[in-house]
N, CA, C and O of each residue as an XYZ file, in Angstrom:
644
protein
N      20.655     18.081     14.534
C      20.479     16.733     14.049
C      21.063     16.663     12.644
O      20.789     17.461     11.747
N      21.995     15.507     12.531
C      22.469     15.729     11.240
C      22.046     14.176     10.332
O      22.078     13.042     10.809
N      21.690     14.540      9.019
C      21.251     13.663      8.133
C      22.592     12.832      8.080
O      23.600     13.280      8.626
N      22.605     11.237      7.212
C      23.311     10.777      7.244
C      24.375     10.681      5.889
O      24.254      9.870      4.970
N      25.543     11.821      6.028
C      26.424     11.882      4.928
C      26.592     11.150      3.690
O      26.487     11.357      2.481
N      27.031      9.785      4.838
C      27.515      8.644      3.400
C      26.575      8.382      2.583
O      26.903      8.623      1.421
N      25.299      7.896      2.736
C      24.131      8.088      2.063
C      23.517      8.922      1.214
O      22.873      8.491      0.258
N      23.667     10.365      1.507
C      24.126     11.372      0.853
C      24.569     11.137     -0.301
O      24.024     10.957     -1.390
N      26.143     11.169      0.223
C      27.024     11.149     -1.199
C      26.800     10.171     -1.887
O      27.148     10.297     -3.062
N      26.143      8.803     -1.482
C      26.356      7.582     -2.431
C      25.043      8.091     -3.152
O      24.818      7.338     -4.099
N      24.088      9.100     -3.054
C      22.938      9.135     -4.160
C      23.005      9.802     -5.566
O      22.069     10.541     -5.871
N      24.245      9.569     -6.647
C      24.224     10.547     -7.590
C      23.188     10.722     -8.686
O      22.889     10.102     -9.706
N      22.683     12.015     -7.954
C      21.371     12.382     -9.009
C      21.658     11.958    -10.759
O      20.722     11.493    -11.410
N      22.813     12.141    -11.300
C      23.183     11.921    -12.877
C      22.577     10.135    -12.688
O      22.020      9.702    -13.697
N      22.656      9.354    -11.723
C      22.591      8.246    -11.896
C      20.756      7.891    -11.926
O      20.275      7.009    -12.637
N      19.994      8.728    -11.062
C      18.676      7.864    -11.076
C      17.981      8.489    -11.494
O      18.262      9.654    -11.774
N      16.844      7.982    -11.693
C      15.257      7.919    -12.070
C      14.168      7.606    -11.158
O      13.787      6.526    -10.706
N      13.659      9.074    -10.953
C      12.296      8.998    -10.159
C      10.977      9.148    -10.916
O      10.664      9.988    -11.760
N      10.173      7.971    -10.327
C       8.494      8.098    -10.494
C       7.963      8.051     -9.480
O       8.359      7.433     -8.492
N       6.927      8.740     -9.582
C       5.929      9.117     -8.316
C       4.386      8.966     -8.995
O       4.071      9.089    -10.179
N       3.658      8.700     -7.993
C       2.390      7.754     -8.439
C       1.628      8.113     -6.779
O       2.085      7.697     -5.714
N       0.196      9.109     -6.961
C      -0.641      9.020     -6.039
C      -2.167      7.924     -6.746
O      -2.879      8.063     -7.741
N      -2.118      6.721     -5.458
C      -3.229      6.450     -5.273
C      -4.322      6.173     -4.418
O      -4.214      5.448     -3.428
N      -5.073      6.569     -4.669
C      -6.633      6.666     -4.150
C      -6.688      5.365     -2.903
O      -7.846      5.026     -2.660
N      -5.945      4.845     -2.349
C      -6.173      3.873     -1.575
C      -5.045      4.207     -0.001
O      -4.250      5.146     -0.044
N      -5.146      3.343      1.223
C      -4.714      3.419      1.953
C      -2.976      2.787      1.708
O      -2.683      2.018      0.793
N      -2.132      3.235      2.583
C      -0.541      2.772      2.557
C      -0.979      1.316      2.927
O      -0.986      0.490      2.015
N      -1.239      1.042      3.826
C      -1.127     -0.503      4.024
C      -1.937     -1.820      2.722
O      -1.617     -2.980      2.460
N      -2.770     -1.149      2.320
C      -3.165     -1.738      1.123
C      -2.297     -1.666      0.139
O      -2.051     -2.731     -0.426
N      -1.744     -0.686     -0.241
C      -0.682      0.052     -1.635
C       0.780     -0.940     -1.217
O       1.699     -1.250     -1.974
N       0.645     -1.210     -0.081
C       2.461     -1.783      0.763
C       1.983     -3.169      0.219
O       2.533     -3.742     -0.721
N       0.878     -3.660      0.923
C       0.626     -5.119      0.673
C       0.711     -5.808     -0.401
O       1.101     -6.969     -0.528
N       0.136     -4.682     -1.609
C       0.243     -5.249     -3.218
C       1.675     -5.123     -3.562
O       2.170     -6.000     -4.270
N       2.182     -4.432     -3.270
C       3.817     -4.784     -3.635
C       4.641     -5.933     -3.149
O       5.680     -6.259     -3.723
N       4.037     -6.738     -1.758
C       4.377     -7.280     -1.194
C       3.957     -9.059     -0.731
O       4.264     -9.855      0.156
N       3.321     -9.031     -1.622
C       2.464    -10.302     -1.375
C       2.787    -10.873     -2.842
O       2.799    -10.181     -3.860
N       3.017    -12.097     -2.786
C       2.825    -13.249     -4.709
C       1.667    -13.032     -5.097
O       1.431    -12.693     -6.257
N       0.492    -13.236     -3.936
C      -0.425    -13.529     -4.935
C      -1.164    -12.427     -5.347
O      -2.156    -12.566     -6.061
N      -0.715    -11.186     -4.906
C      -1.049     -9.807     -5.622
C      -0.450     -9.123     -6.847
O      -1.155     -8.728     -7.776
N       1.267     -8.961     -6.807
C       2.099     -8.274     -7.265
C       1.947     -8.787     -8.699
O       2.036     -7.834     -9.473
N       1.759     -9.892     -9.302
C       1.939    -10.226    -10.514
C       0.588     -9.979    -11.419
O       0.585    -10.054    -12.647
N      -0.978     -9.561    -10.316
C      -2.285     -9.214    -10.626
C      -1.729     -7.863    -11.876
O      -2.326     -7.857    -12.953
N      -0.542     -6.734    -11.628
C      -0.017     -5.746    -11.778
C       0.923     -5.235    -12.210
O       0.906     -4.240    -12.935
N       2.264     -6.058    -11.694
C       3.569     -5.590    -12.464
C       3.854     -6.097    -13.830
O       3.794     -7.119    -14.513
N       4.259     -4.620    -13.878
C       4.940     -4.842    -15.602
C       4.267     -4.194    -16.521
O       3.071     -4.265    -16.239
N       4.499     -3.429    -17.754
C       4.234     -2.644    -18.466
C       2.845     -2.896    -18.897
O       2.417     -3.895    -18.319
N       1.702     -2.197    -19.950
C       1.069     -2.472    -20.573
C       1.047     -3.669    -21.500
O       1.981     -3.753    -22.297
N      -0.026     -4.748    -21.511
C       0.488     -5.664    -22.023
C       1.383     -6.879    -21.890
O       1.540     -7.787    -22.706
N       2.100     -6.667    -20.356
C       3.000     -7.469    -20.063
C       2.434     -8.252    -18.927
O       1.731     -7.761    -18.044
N       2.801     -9.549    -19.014
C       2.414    -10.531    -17.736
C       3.882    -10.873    -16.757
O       5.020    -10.544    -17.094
N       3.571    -11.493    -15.686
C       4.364    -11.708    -14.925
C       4.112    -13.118    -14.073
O       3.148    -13.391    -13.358
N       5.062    -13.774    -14.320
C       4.873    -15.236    -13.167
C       6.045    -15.194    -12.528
O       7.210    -15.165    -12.923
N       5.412    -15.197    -11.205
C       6.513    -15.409     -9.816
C       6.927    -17.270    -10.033
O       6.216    -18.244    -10.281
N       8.469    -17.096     -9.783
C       9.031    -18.298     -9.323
C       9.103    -18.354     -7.893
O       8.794    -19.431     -7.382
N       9.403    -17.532     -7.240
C       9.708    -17.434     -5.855
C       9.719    -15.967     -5.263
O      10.157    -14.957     -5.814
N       9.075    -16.095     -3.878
C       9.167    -14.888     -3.548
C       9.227    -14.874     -2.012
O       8.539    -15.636     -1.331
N      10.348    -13.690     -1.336
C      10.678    -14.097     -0.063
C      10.650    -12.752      0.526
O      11.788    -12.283      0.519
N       9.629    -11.809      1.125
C       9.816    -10.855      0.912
C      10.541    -10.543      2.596
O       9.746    -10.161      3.454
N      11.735    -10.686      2.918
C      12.545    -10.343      4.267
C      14.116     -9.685      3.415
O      14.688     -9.883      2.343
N      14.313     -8.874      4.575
C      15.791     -8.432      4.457
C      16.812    -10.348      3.842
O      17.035    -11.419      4.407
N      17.112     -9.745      2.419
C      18.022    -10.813      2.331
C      17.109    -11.881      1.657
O      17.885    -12.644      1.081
N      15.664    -12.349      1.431
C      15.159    -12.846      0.545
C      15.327    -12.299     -0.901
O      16.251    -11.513     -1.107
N      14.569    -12.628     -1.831
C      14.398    -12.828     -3.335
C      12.927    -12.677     -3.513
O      12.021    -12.710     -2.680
N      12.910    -12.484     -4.947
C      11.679    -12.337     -5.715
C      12.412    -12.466     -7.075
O      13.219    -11.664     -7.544
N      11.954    -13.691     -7.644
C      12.425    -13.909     -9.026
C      11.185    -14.295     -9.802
O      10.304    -15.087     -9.465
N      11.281    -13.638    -10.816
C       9.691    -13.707    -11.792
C      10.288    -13.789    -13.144
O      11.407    -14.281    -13.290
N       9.727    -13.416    -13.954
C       9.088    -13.196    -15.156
C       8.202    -12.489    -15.700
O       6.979    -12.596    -15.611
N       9.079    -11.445    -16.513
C       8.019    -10.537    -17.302
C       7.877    -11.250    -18.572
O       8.837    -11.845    -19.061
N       6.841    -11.223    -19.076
C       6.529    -11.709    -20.828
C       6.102    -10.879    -21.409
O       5.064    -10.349    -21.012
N       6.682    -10.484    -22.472
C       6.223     -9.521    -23.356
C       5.172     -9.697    -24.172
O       5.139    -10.837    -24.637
N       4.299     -8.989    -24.521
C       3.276     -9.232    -25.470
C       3.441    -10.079    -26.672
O       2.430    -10.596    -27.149
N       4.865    -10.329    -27.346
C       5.244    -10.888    -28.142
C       6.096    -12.473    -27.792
O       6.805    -13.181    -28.506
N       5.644    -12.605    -26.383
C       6.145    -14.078    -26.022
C       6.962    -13.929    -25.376
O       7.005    -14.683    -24.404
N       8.239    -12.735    -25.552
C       9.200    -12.757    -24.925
C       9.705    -13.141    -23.502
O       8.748    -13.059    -22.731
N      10.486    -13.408    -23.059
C      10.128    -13.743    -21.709
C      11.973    -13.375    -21.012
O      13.102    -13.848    -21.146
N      11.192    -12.086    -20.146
C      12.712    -11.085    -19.535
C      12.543    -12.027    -18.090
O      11.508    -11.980    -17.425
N      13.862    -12.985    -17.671
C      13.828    -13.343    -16.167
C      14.130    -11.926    -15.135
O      14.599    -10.935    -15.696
N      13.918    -11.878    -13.993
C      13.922    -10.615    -13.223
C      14.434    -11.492    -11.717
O      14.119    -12.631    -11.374
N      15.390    -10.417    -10.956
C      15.437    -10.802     -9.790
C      15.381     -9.913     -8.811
O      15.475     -8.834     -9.396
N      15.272     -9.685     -7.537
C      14.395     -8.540     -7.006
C      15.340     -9.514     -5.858
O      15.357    -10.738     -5.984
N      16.194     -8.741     -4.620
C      17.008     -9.335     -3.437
C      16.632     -7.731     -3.255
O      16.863     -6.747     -3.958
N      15.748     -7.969     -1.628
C      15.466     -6.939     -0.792
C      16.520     -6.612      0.590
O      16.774     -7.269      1.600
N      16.872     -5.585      0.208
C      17.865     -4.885      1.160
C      17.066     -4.306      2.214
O      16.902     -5.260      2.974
N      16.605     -3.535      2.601
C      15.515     -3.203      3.800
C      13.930     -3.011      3.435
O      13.541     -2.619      2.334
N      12.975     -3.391      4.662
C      12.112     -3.183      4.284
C      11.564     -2.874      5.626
O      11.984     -3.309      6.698
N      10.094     -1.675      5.329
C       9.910     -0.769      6.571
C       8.207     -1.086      6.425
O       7.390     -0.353      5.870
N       7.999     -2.118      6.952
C       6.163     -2.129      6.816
C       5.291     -1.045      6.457
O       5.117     -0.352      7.459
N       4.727     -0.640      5.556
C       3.824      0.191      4.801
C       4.543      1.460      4.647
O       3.947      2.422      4.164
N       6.292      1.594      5.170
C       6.906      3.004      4.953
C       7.858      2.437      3.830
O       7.950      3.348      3.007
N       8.499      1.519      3.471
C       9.609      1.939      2.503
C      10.345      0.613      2.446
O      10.557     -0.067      3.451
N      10.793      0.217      0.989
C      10.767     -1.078      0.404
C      12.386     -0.550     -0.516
O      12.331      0.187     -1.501
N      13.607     -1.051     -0.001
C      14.611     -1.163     -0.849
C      15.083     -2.396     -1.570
O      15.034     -3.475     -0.980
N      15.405     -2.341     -2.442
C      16.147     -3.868     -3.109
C      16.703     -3.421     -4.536
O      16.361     -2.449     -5.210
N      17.500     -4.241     -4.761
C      18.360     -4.737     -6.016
C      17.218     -5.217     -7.236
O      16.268     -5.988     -7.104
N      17.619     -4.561     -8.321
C      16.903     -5.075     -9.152
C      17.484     -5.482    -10.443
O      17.918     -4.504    -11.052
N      17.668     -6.815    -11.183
C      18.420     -6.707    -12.050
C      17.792     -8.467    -13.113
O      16.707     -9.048    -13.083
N      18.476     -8.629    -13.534
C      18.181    -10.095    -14.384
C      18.101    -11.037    -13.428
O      18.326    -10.864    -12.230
N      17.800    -11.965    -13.925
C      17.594    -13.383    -12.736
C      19.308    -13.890    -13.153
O      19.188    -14.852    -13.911
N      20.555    -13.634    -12.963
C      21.618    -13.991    -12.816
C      22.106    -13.402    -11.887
O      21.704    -12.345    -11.402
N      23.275    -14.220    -11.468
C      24.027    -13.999    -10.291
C      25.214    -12.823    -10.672
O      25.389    -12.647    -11.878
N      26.048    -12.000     -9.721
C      26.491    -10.754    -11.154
C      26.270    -10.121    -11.736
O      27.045     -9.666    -12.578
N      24.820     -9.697    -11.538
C      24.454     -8.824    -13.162
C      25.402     -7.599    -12.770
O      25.716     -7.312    -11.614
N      25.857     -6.840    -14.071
C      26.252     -5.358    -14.147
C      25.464     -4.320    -14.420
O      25.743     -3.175    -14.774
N      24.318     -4.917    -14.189
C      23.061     -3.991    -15.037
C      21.970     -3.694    -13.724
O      20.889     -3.111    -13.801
N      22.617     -4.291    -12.493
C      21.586     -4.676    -11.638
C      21.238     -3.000    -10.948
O      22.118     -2.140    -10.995
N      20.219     -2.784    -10.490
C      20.656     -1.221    -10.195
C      19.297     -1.368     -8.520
O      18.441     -2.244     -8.401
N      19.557     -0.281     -7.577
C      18.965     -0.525     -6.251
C      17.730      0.421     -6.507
O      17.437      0.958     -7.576
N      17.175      0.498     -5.495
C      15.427      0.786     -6.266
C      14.567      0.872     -4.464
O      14.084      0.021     -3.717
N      14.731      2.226     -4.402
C      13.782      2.375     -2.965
C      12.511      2.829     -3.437
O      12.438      3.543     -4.437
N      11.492      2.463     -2.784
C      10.179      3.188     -2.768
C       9.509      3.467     -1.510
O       9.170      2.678     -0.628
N       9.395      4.549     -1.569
C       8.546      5.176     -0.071
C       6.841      5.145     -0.257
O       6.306      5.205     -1.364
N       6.173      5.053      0.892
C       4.878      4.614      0.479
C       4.141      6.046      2.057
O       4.125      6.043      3.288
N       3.736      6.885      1.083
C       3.264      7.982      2.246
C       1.953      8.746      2.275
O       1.556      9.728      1.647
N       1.397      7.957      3.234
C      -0.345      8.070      3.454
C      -0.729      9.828      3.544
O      -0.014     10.360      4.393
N      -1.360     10.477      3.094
C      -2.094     11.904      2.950
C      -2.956     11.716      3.808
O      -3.197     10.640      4.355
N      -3.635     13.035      4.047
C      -5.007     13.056      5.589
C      -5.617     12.677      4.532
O      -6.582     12.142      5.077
N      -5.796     12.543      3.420
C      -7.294     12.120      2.315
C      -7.281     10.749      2.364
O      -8.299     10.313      1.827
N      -6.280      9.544      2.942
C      -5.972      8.617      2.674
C      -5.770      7.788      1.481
O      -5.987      6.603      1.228
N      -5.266      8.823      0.798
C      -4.335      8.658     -0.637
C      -2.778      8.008     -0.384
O      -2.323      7.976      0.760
N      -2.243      7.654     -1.184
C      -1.212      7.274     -0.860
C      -0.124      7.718     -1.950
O      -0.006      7.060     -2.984
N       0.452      8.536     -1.770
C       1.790      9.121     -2.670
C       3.037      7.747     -2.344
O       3.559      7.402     -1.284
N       3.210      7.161     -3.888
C       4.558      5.968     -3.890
C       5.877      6.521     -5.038
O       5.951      6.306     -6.248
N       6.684      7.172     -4.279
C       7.919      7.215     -4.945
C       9.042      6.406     -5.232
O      10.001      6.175     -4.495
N       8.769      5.895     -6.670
C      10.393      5.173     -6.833
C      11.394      5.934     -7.244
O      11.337      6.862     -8.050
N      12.460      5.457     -6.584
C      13.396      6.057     -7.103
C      14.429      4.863     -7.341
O      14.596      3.926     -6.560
N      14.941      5.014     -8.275
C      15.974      3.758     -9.033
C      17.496      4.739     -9.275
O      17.714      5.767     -9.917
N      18.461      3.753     -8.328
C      20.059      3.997     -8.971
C      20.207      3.557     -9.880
O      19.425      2.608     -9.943
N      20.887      3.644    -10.926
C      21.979      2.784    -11.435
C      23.392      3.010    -11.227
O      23.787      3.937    -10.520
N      24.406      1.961    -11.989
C      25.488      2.199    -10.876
C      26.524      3.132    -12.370
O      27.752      3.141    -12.465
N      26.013      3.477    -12.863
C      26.585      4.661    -14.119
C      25.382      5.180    -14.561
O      24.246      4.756    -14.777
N      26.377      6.919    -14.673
C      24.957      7.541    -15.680
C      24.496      6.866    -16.979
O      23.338      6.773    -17.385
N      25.812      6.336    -17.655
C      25.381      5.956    -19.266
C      24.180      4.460    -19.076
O      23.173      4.501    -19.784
N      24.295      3.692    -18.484
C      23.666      2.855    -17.890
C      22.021      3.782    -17.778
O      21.070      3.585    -18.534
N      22.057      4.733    -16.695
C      20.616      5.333    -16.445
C      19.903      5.687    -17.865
O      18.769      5.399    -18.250
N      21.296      6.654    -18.737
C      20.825      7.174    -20.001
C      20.243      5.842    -20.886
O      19.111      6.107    -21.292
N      20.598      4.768    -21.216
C      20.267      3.653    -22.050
C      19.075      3.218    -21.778
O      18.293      2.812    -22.638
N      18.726      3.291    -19.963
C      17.432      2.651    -19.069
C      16.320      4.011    -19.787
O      15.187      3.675    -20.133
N      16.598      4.945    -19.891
C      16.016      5.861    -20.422
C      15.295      6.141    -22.088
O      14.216      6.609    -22.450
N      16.559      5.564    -22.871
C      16.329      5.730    -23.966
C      15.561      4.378    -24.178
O      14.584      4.486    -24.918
N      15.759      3.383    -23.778
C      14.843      2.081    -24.270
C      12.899      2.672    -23.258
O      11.846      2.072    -23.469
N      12.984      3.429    -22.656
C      11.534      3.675    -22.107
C      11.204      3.643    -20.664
O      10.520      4.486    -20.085
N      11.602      2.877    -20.277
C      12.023      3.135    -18.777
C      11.049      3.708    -18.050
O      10.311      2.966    -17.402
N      10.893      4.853    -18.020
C      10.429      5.600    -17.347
C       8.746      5.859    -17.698
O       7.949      6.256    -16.848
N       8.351      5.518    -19.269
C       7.119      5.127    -19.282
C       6.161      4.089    -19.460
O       4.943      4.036    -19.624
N       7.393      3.031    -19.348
C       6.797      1.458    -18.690
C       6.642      1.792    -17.100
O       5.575      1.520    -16.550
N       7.727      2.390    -16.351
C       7.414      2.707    -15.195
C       6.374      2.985    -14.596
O       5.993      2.480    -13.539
N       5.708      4.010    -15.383
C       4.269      4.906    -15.710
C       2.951      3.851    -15.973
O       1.853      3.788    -15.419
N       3.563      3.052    -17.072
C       2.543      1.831    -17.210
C       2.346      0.823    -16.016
O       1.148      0.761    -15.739
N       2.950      0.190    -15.391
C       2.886     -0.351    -14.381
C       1.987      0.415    -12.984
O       0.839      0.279    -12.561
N       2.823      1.011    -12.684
C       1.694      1.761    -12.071
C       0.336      2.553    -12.155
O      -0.255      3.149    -11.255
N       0.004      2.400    -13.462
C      -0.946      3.070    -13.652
C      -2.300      1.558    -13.589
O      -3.496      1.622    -13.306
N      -1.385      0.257    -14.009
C      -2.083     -1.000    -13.751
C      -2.628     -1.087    -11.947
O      -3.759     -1.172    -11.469
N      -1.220     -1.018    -11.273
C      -1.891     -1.051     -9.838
C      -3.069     -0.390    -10.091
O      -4.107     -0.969    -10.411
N      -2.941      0.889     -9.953
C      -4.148      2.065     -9.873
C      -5.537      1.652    -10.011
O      -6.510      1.901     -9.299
N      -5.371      0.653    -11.567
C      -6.652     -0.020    -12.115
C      -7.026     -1.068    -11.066
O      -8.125     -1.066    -10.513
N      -6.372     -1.677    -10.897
C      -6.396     -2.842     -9.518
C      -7.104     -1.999     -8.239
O      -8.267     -2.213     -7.897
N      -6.432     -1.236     -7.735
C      -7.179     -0.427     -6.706
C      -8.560     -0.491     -6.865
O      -9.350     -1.105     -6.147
N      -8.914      0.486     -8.294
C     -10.046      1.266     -8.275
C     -11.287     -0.187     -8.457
O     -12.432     -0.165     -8.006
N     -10.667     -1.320     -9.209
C     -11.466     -2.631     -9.477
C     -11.960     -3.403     -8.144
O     -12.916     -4.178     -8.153
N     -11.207     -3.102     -7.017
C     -11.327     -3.646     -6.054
C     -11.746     -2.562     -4.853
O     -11.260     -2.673     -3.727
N     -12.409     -1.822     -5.094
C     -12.950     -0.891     -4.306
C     -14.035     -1.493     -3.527
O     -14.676     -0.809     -2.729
């Protein structure tokens, strides 16, 4: 049985960034909050940061366009166009500014994989489409807003137990 090449080669490790996040709850619960309006914004986005959905379409080929606000008012538009999606297994899409074009836009799978403890291990993993691009996503924090966000779900989980 052979894995699928092109896929393969199109993953260059210099290009992404993985986070991984076990929580205490079932996959279909952990899938749903990523996947629903009136959950996802209870959660996403750094410490401190809010989020209002404009629209959200969650099918192969829909959108999710929001708004992060920064603690300081700021307000980052976001657009989220889902490329496949695998009910409680695995969620791909584009992630980039709320413009059409972005060069900054980068693809973003997450696998969602239930343990016999009924924990749920969620790996993102984020392309970008250059390393220097990943390196910049890096040096502005990236990776521990990443950390922050998910560590909000987590709180959500454990609040709603």
């Amino acid at each position: 049985m052979s894995a699928s090449p092109a896929n393969r080669l199109d993953w260059d490790l210099d290009r992404e960034i993985v986070i991984t996040r076990v929580f205490d709850a079932p996959r279909a619960l952990v899938f749903k909050l990523f996947t629903q309006a009136e959950h996802i914004c209870q959660w996403w986005g750094p410490k401190g940061f809010t989020c209002n959905t404009h629209s959200m379409n969650v099918q192969v080929g829909g959108q999710w366009r929001f708004d992060l606000v920064a603690p300081n008012g700021h307000v980052y538009p976001n657009r989220i166009e889902y490329v496949e999606i695998a009910p409680n297994e695995r969620l791909v899409f584009d992630h980039g500014s709320d413009q059409d074009d972005d060069p900054g836009k980068f693809r973003v799978t997450i696998t969602f994989d239930e343990q016999s403890d009924k924990k749920t291990v969620v790996m993102m993993r984020q392309l970008h489409p250059t390393k220097a691009q990943r390196d910049a996503t890096i040096g502005f924090g990236a990776v521990e807003l990443g950390y922050q966000t998910l560590d909000k779900l987590a709180e959500l989980l454990r609040a709603n137990r």
